[in-house]
Amino acid sequence: MASKIKSVKTNKFIPLLSGRQKKFEGEMARLPEMPDQAFVLAKALHPKKQFLKVAEVIERAEDCKSFVLVPDEEKGTKSLAYFGAGKYLTVFEEVEGMKITRAYSISSKPKDSLEGRYMLTIKRVDGGLMSNYILDTWEVGRSVTVSAPEGHFEYQPLRDAKNVICLAGGSGITPFISMAGAVIDGDEDFNMTLIYGSRNRENILFYDELEEINKNGKVNVVHVLSDDDAEGFEKGFITAELIKKYAPDNEPYSIFICGPQAMYEFLDKEIAKLGLPKKYVRHEMFGEFRNPASQADYPSDVPETVSITVTIQDETTTVTGSTNDTVLQILEKNGIAAPARCRSGECGFCHSHLLEGKVYVPKALEYRRLADFKFGCIHPCCSFPLTDLVINVPVAK
Amino acid sequence: MSKKYDVIVIGAGNGGLGAAVTCAKAGLKTLLLEKHNLPGGSASSFVRGRFEFEPSLHELAGVGNPEDPGAIDQMFRRFGADVDWIRHASTFRLVVPAKEGDKDTFISEDGVEVTVDARMPAGFEPFAKKLEELVPGSYDSCMAAFDLATRMYSALDKLEKPLEIPSILKDVPDFMRITGHTINEVLDALGMPKKAQDIFNTYWCYMGVPGSIFDYLYYSLVLHSYVKAGTGIPTLRSHEMSLAVDKKIRDYGGDIWYNSEVTKVIMKNGKPAGVVVNGEKEVYASHFICNSHPNITWSELFEEKEVPKKQLKMLNARKVACTLTTVYLGMNKTKEELGFKDYSVFIAPDSDSDKQFEDCQNLFNGFCIINCLNEINSNASPEGTSQLFLTTMSFGDVMKDVRPQDYKKFKNKIAEHMINVCEKALNISIKPYIEEIEIAVPATFCRYLNTPYGTPYGYMLEKWDSIIPRTIQYIQDQPFDNFLFCGASQERGDGYGCAYYSGEKAATLTIKAIKEGK
Ligand SMILES: Cc1cc2nc3c(=O)[nH]c(=O)nc-3n(C[C@H](O)[C@H](O)[C@H](O)COP(=O)(O)OP(=O)(O)OC[C@H]3O[C@@H](n4cnc5c(N)ncnc54)[C@H](O)[C@@H]3O)c2cc1C
Ligand code: FES
């Protein structure tokens, strides 16, 4: 065998060394032209931030408005990032000296973004910081900064059943308005049944739009009123029975749910009765967790206030806050901007290092990676301090 | 002005992490800057529903075993980084489904008509025996190829140690002879039957160049670290490796800033003197190690006139390496229920690596590597489930006709194609059991890695730009004496081990320069 190697000619070593440098010398000394399309797409679909202006305000109900947002070219946003129906935007605002963020599902259909229009629909939350601020201050012409479209609450043809029963409660209708538009436009291809729970006829958001959608024939819309008994409406709550009534008999179906936390808790029990495989039940994110002390696994003897020493890049600050607030909320309340998107524990965007101290994380919001536990990393948006903390947080983006 | 560092490392990919930990450990004031909010670049993980997916690592070459740790395990021990390795001792299974008109077909154990079905064990001797079984008359040439690989591997090792270079020619007499020859040339000379060569060459795709281009010397390194030393994976996905090193950098007194993109390199007297972070904050240092791909570094962080002419010429001469598309699947069935028996199956439309390479000029190419993480990591997903990932490779701007509004459909189309390829080649059913799915196409990798075409592989290891000239000319290829590159764009090309290695090497040179007062 060894002799066979000798048949390989010794003729390549020297040319290999000189050839390479010669090849370099022969080239033009200038930057290559355009970046490739994969690179261009990545930037177009995931801009760092989008600078927008309010172009129109639509009153939806007493406590709810829609805002049509268009690119603010002066600030550098020329076009809007396209998105899959169901995604959300994070809104950045400064309210009473705090730099805060909240997630809002895009309620316009994907096609509208190509014409430079997004719509957000925001419902007032009693005592809520962002919703009240937006409803009271956003008017036509106002500048608004939002994130790229985010989230995973989308139809996925390789995963989901062809029939999708969408369950909405209150402002949870927003992603489904977008999905229905995408189905009608042919941008999504599934059989959509939308079951929308509201208190009474007046509380129904997008009533006229939903009538139009229903008429089109591609999407079936069912209204459920909890407090009213009216002709042409289902009465009561969304239950397993009601879902079965509108679900196909002999074909698989997926359930998508978006609504307030109380609705998730109620529906989880109802949906369990249907015996669907896990893959066919999908929730939009939980939202910010409130009142951790109400949880059975919350420890006792937790102090009311704690101090948090936080390092962001080369700046270290010590602040104090309530153990009833998340680490993220405490930072924000002290005027420190921190990275956040979903504020529900899921997206990992707030990923930070916990160097000292202990936190409580509600089970429903536990989406950390395995190695995060080994190396002491937390998601501040769903971590409640139990002791004084020392943390290292990435700079807000 | 903020405090001044000895070294700023740009980018916390595997290369940047290796560089930063080495500098910090040596006591240099080190700042590691990363655009993303996590360390690792490709070496990370992500959660969907009840699954945590491994984004990129198929096998980590050179983990070795506890008694005889491989190069990467040794390196992590040097760093003091705590990673719990799962070691495993198989290599791959290659399946080539039969096409119309193929002769020599047979029915595989899965009941599929194929031309190749080769499940290869680890270790040179077992591998060669198996090859003999599949292609009679190949044993001797296979062992000769491994023997040559062992000697070439030792030559490569010496090449990195200046004092040992003179001994190469004496100790490894065939070094000069083999260098510059491709795998095909060497295997032909050794008389290996063509069919055996095809199986032998299966790893070509890990480095992105086929048998007619791939330098045998470099393949020696690949064979050595995959077939001989034994591979492994970290127990908690590759995020564990990245966080382990992140921790050591901090322990050694280094600083790490996440969400901190270098948007400009500040030049003074024709040399880098500092960086601008996120377009606003200036930080200064005497030395820099750059883990960002040179194409992006030169076009985005420098003014064209600041870029050394040679670097611009290098950009134009070199071909950007291949790009990947990966489909991550969280399955609501166990691997047994699905019928998986292997960790890693390479499914190819043709057995010849050059034909595979040609097919991969398109994205829809019938070439797919399917991995079942549960096969080697029993805790890879919750009870009753399993985690798969499917990978294909392509070259060039395969997304050139894709508009933003086509993006989602494009992703689903390529994913479906890849799933179909696997279902057919292995006679299994995947689609009904998908509970979670994520699809990463070249644009996805662009987003996370910030490389041209989204390549994780740096530059193509073309014949003229292979490991030997890259290694010998490493210093003369660096742009400034205080600014060195590391990562997949450097001499050893892609792979976790190679990237870490390049980071450690750049750091070692930087430490030396600083100690010598340069
Ligand atoms: C992915 C996603 C999409 C969303 N899309 C929309 C949308 O399209 N439209 C929309 O209107 N909203 C949407 N939300 C909710 C939205 O992000 C905000 O949570 C909402 O506007 C309230 O913010 P706020 O700042 O006004 O209230 P916060 O300041 O966050 O709330 C503070 C006060 O509200 C009270 N409170 C709020 N919720 C509860 C609760 N569940 N239980 C008890 N007390 C509570 C508390 O007493 C607290 O003092 C979405 C959320 C997510 C995660
Ligand atoms: S902001 Fe999404 S996990 Fe914290």
Tab-separated table of N, CA, C and O in Angstrom, chain A residues 273-325:
chain	number	residue	atom	x	y	z
A	273	LYS	N	-61.515	18.490	27.662
A	273	LYS	CA	-62.620	17.525	27.464
A	273	LYS	C	-62.673	17.007	26.031
A	273	LYS	O	-63.261	15.967	25.762
A	274	LEU	N	-62.086	17.752	25.115
A	274	LEU	CA	-62.165	17.363	23.702
A	274	LEU	C	-61.136	16.295	23.340
A	274	LEU	O	-61.220	15.678	22.283
A	275	GLY	N	-60.156	16.111	24.221
A	275	GLY	CA	-59.150	15.066	23.994
A	275	GLY	C	-58.313	15.258	22.752
A	275	GLY	O	-57.909	14.283	22.111
A	276	LEU	N	-58.026	16.474	22.388
A	276	LEU	CA	-57.200	16.718	21.195
A	276	LEU	C	-55.728	16.497	21.521
A	276	LEU	O	-55.298	16.761	22.637
A	277	PRO	N	-54.941	16.031	20.536
A	277	PRO	CA	-53.493	15.988	20.782
A	277	PRO	C	-52.968	17.406	21.010
A	277	PRO	O	-53.516	18.374	20.467
A	278	LYS	N	-51.922	17.494	21.820
A	278	LYS	CA	-51.350	18.793	22.187
A	278	LYS	C	-51.041	19.667	20.972
A	278	LYS	O	-51.156	20.879	21.009
A	279	LYS	N	-50.608	19.012	19.888
A	279	LYS	CA	-50.187	19.784	18.719
A	279	LYS	C	-51.335	20.582	18.118
A	279	LYS	O	-51.111	21.540	17.387
A	280	TYR	N	-52.564	20.183	18.417
A	280	TYR	CA	-53.702	20.869	17.823
A	280	TYR	C	-54.270	21.986	18.700
A	280	TYR	O	-55.322	22.528	18.392
A	281	VAL	N	-53.601	22.300	19.802
A	281	VAL	CA	-54.093	23.391	20.659
A	281	VAL	C	-52.986	24.422	20.831
A	281	VAL	O	-51.906	24.112	21.333
A	282	ARG	N	-53.232	25.628	20.392
A	282	ARG	CA	-52.197	26.665	20.469
A	282	ARG	C	-52.745	27.949	21.104
A	282	ARG	O	-53.791	28.440	20.714
A	283	HIS	N	-51.983	28.438	22.087
A	283	HIS	CA	-52.339	29.697	22.760
A	283	HIS	C	-51.494	30.833	22.244
A	283	HIS	O	-50.308	30.647	22.028
A	284	GLU	N	-52.062	32.008	22.160
A	284	GLU	CA	-51.204	33.191	22.087
A	284	GLU	C	-50.602	33.335	23.486
A	284	GLU	O	-51.038	32.702	24.443
A	285	MET	N	-49.594	34.197	23.604
A	285	MET	CA	-48.870	34.273	24.865
A	285	MET	C	-49.726	34.793	26.005
A	285	MET	O	-50.742	35.440	25.814
A	286	PHE	N	-49.243	34.497	27.174
A	286	PHE	CA	-49.986	34.695	28.401
A	286	PHE	C	-50.135	36.168	28.768
A	286	PHE	O	-51.131	36.588	29.325
A	287	GLY	N	-49.151	36.950	28.471
A	287	GLY	CA	-49.150	38.344	28.938
A	287	GLY	C	-48.447	38.429	30.275
A	287	GLY	O	-48.015	37.411	30.827
A	288	GLU	N	-48.348	39.624	30.805
A	288	GLU	CA	-47.612	39.785	32.063
A	288	GLU	C	-48.330	39.105	33.212
A	288	GLU	O	-49.550	39.159	33.319
A	289	PHE	N	-47.557	38.472	34.049
A	289	PHE	CA	-48.107	37.741	35.186
A	289	PHE	C	-48.318	38.704	36.354
A	289	PHE	O	-47.483	39.552	36.613
A	290	ARG	N	-49.448	38.579	37.026
A	290	ARG	CA	-49.747	39.469	38.166
A	290	ARG	C	-49.832	38.657	39.451
A	290	ARG	O	-50.237	37.499	39.414
A	291	ASN	N	-49.542	39.295	40.540
A	291	ASN	CA	-49.795	38.757	41.866
A	291	ASN	C	-49.173	37.369	42.086
A	291	ASN	O	-49.883	36.383	42.296
A	292	PRO	N	-47.862	37.290	42.085
A	292	PRO	CA	-47.191	35.989	42.209
A	292	PRO	C	-47.518	35.301	43.538
A	292	PRO	O	-47.570	34.080	43.603
A	293	ALA	N	-47.768	36.115	44.578
A	293	ALA	CA	-47.976	35.529	45.908
A	293	ALA	C	-49.216	34.651	45.949
A	293	ALA	O	-49.379	33.836	46.855
A	294	SER	N	-50.091	34.783	44.957
A	294	SER	CA	-51.298	33.955	44.947
A	294	SER	C	-50.999	32.515	44.516
A	294	SER	O	-51.851	31.638	44.598
A	295	GLN	N	-49.794	32.255	44.033
A	295	GLN	CA	-49.464	30.922	43.530
A	295	GLN	C	-49.115	29.967	44.670
A	295	GLN	O	-48.460	30.358	45.646
A	296	ALA	N	-49.539	28.729	44.508
A	296	ALA	CA	-49.344	27.733	45.573
A	296	ALA	C	-47.860	27.499	45.872
A	296	ALA	O	-47.488	27.250	47.014
A	297	ASP	N	-47.019	27.585	44.856
A	297	ASP	CA	-45.600	27.281	45.081
A	297	ASP	C	-44.772	28.532	45.407
A	297	ASP	O	-43.549	28.482	45.424
A	298	TYR	N	-45.433	29.635	45.668
A	298	TYR	CA	-44.694	30.861	46.011
A	298	TYR	C	-44.179	30.723	47.451
A	298	TYR	O	-44.942	30.351	48.349
A	299	PRO	N	-42.885	30.992	47.681
A	299	PRO	CA	-42.334	30.774	49.029
A	299	PRO	C	-42.899	31.759	50.056
A	299	PRO	O	-43.450	32.790	49.687
A	300	SER	N	-42.732	31.419	51.328
A	300	SER	CA	-43.184	32.341	52.384
A	300	SER	C	-42.001	33.202	52.825
A	300	SER	O	-40.864	32.968	52.404
A	301	ASP	N	-42.271	34.158	53.670
A	301	ASP	CA	-41.221	35.037	54.215
A	301	ASP	C	-40.467	35.815	53.151
A	301	ASP	O	-39.249	35.986	53.248
A	302	VAL	N	-41.170	36.251	52.147
A	302	VAL	CA	-40.517	37.081	51.141
A	302	VAL	C	-40.653	38.540	51.575
A	302	VAL	O	-41.748	38.974	51.938
A	303	PRO	N	-39.557	39.296	51.608
A	303	PRO	CA	-39.660	40.704	52.027
A	303	PRO	C	-40.530	41.490	51.049
A	303	PRO	O	-40.716	41.060	49.909
A	304	GLU	N	-41.043	42.619	51.486
A	304	GLU	CA	-41.888	43.414	50.602
A	304	GLU	C	-41.080	44.124	49.529
A	304	GLU	O	-41.507	44.237	48.387
A	305	THR	N	-39.924	44.635	49.952
A	305	THR	CA	-39.079	45.319	48.968
A	305	THR	C	-37.685	44.698	48.959
A	305	THR	O	-37.244	44.111	49.948
A	306	VAL	N	-37.040	44.841	47.820
A	306	VAL	CA	-35.671	44.322	47.671
A	306	VAL	C	-34.851	45.347	46.894
A	306	VAL	O	-35.409	46.249	46.260
A	307	SER	N	-33.532	45.166	46.946
A	307	SER	CA	-32.696	46.034	46.108
A	307	SER	C	-32.125	45.186	44.970
A	307	SER	O	-31.879	43.980	45.129
A	308	ILE	N	-31.979	45.808	43.833
A	308	ILE	CA	-31.411	45.114	42.677
A	308	ILE	C	-30.225	45.926	42.176
A	308	ILE	O	-30.362	47.118	41.877
A	309	THR	N	-29.070	45.278	42.130
A	309	THR	CA	-27.896	45.934	41.554
A	309	THR	C	-27.748	45.430	40.133
A	309	THR	O	-27.582	44.225	39.915
A	310	VAL	N	-27.860	46.351	39.196
A	310	VAL	CA	-27.914	45.942	37.798
A	310	VAL	C	-26.763	46.561	37.016
A	310	VAL	O	-26.491	47.752	37.142
A	311	THR	N	-26.092	45.719	36.234
A	311	THR	CA	-25.058	46.233	35.339
A	311	THR	C	-25.547	46.100	33.906
A	311	THR	O	-25.981	45.027	33.493
A	312	ILE	N	-25.511	47.230	33.194
A	312	ILE	CA	-25.826	47.225	31.765
A	312	ILE	C	-24.626	47.857	31.076
A	312	ILE	O	-24.270	48.996	31.376
A	313	GLN	N	-23.976	47.100	30.194
A	313	GLN	CA	-22.703	47.522	29.609
A	313	GLN	C	-21.762	47.962	30.733
A	313	GLN	O	-21.459	47.178	31.618
A	314	ASP	N	-21.300	49.222	30.727
A	314	ASP	CA	-20.336	49.612	31.752
A	314	ASP	C	-20.949	50.459	32.856
A	314	ASP	O	-20.255	51.177	33.555
A	315	GLU	N	-22.277	50.382	33.002
A	315	GLU	CA	-22.905	51.166	34.056
A	315	GLU	C	-23.589	50.258	35.069
A	315	GLU	O	-24.375	49.392	34.715
A	316	THR	N	-23.288	50.505	36.348
A	316	THR	CA	-23.887	49.701	37.416
A	316	THR	C	-24.718	50.619	38.306
A	316	THR	O	-24.258	51.694	38.704
A	317	THR	N	-25.943	50.227	38.601
A	317	THR	CA	-26.858	51.028	39.399
A	317	THR	C	-27.521	50.111	40.413
A	317	THR	O	-27.746	48.941	40.123
A	318	THR	N	-27.884	50.677	41.576
A	318	THR	CA	-28.677	49.896	42.532
A	318	THR	C	-30.024	50.575	42.711
A	318	THR	O	-30.097	51.785	42.921
A	319	VAL	N	-31.095	49.786	42.567
A	319	VAL	CA	-32.445	50.330	42.691
A	319	VAL	C	-33.224	49.468	43.673
A	319	VAL	O	-32.815	48.356	44.004
A	320	THR	N	-34.364	49.979	44.122
A	320	THR	CA	-35.219	49.148	44.977
A	320	THR	C	-36.584	48.997	44.332
A	320	THR	O	-36.991	49.815	43.501
A	321	GLY	N	-37.283	47.940	44.735
A	321	GLY	CA	-38.596	47.711	44.150
A	321	GLY	C	-39.371	46.700	44.967
A	321	GLY	O	-38.863	46.111	45.924
A	322	SER	N	-40.628	46.496	44.538
A	322	SER	CA	-41.542	45.607	45.252
A	322	SER	C	-41.399	44.181	44.745
A	322	SER	O	-41.244	43.943	43.548
A	323	THR	N	-41.515	43.213	45.655
A	323	THR	CA	-41.433	41.804	45.250
A	323	THR	C	-42.702	41.380	44.510
A	323	THR	O	-42.791	40.265	44.022
A	324	ASN	N	-43.674	42.275	44.458
A	324	ASN	CA	-44.886	41.996	43.686
A	324	ASN	C	-44.696	42.327	42.198
A	324	ASN	O	-45.542	42.031	41.376
A	325	ASP	N	-43.572	42.989	41.898
A	325	ASP	CA	-43.268	43.346	40.509
A	325	ASP	C	-42.209	42.400	39.942
A	325	ASP	O	-41.386	41.859	40.683
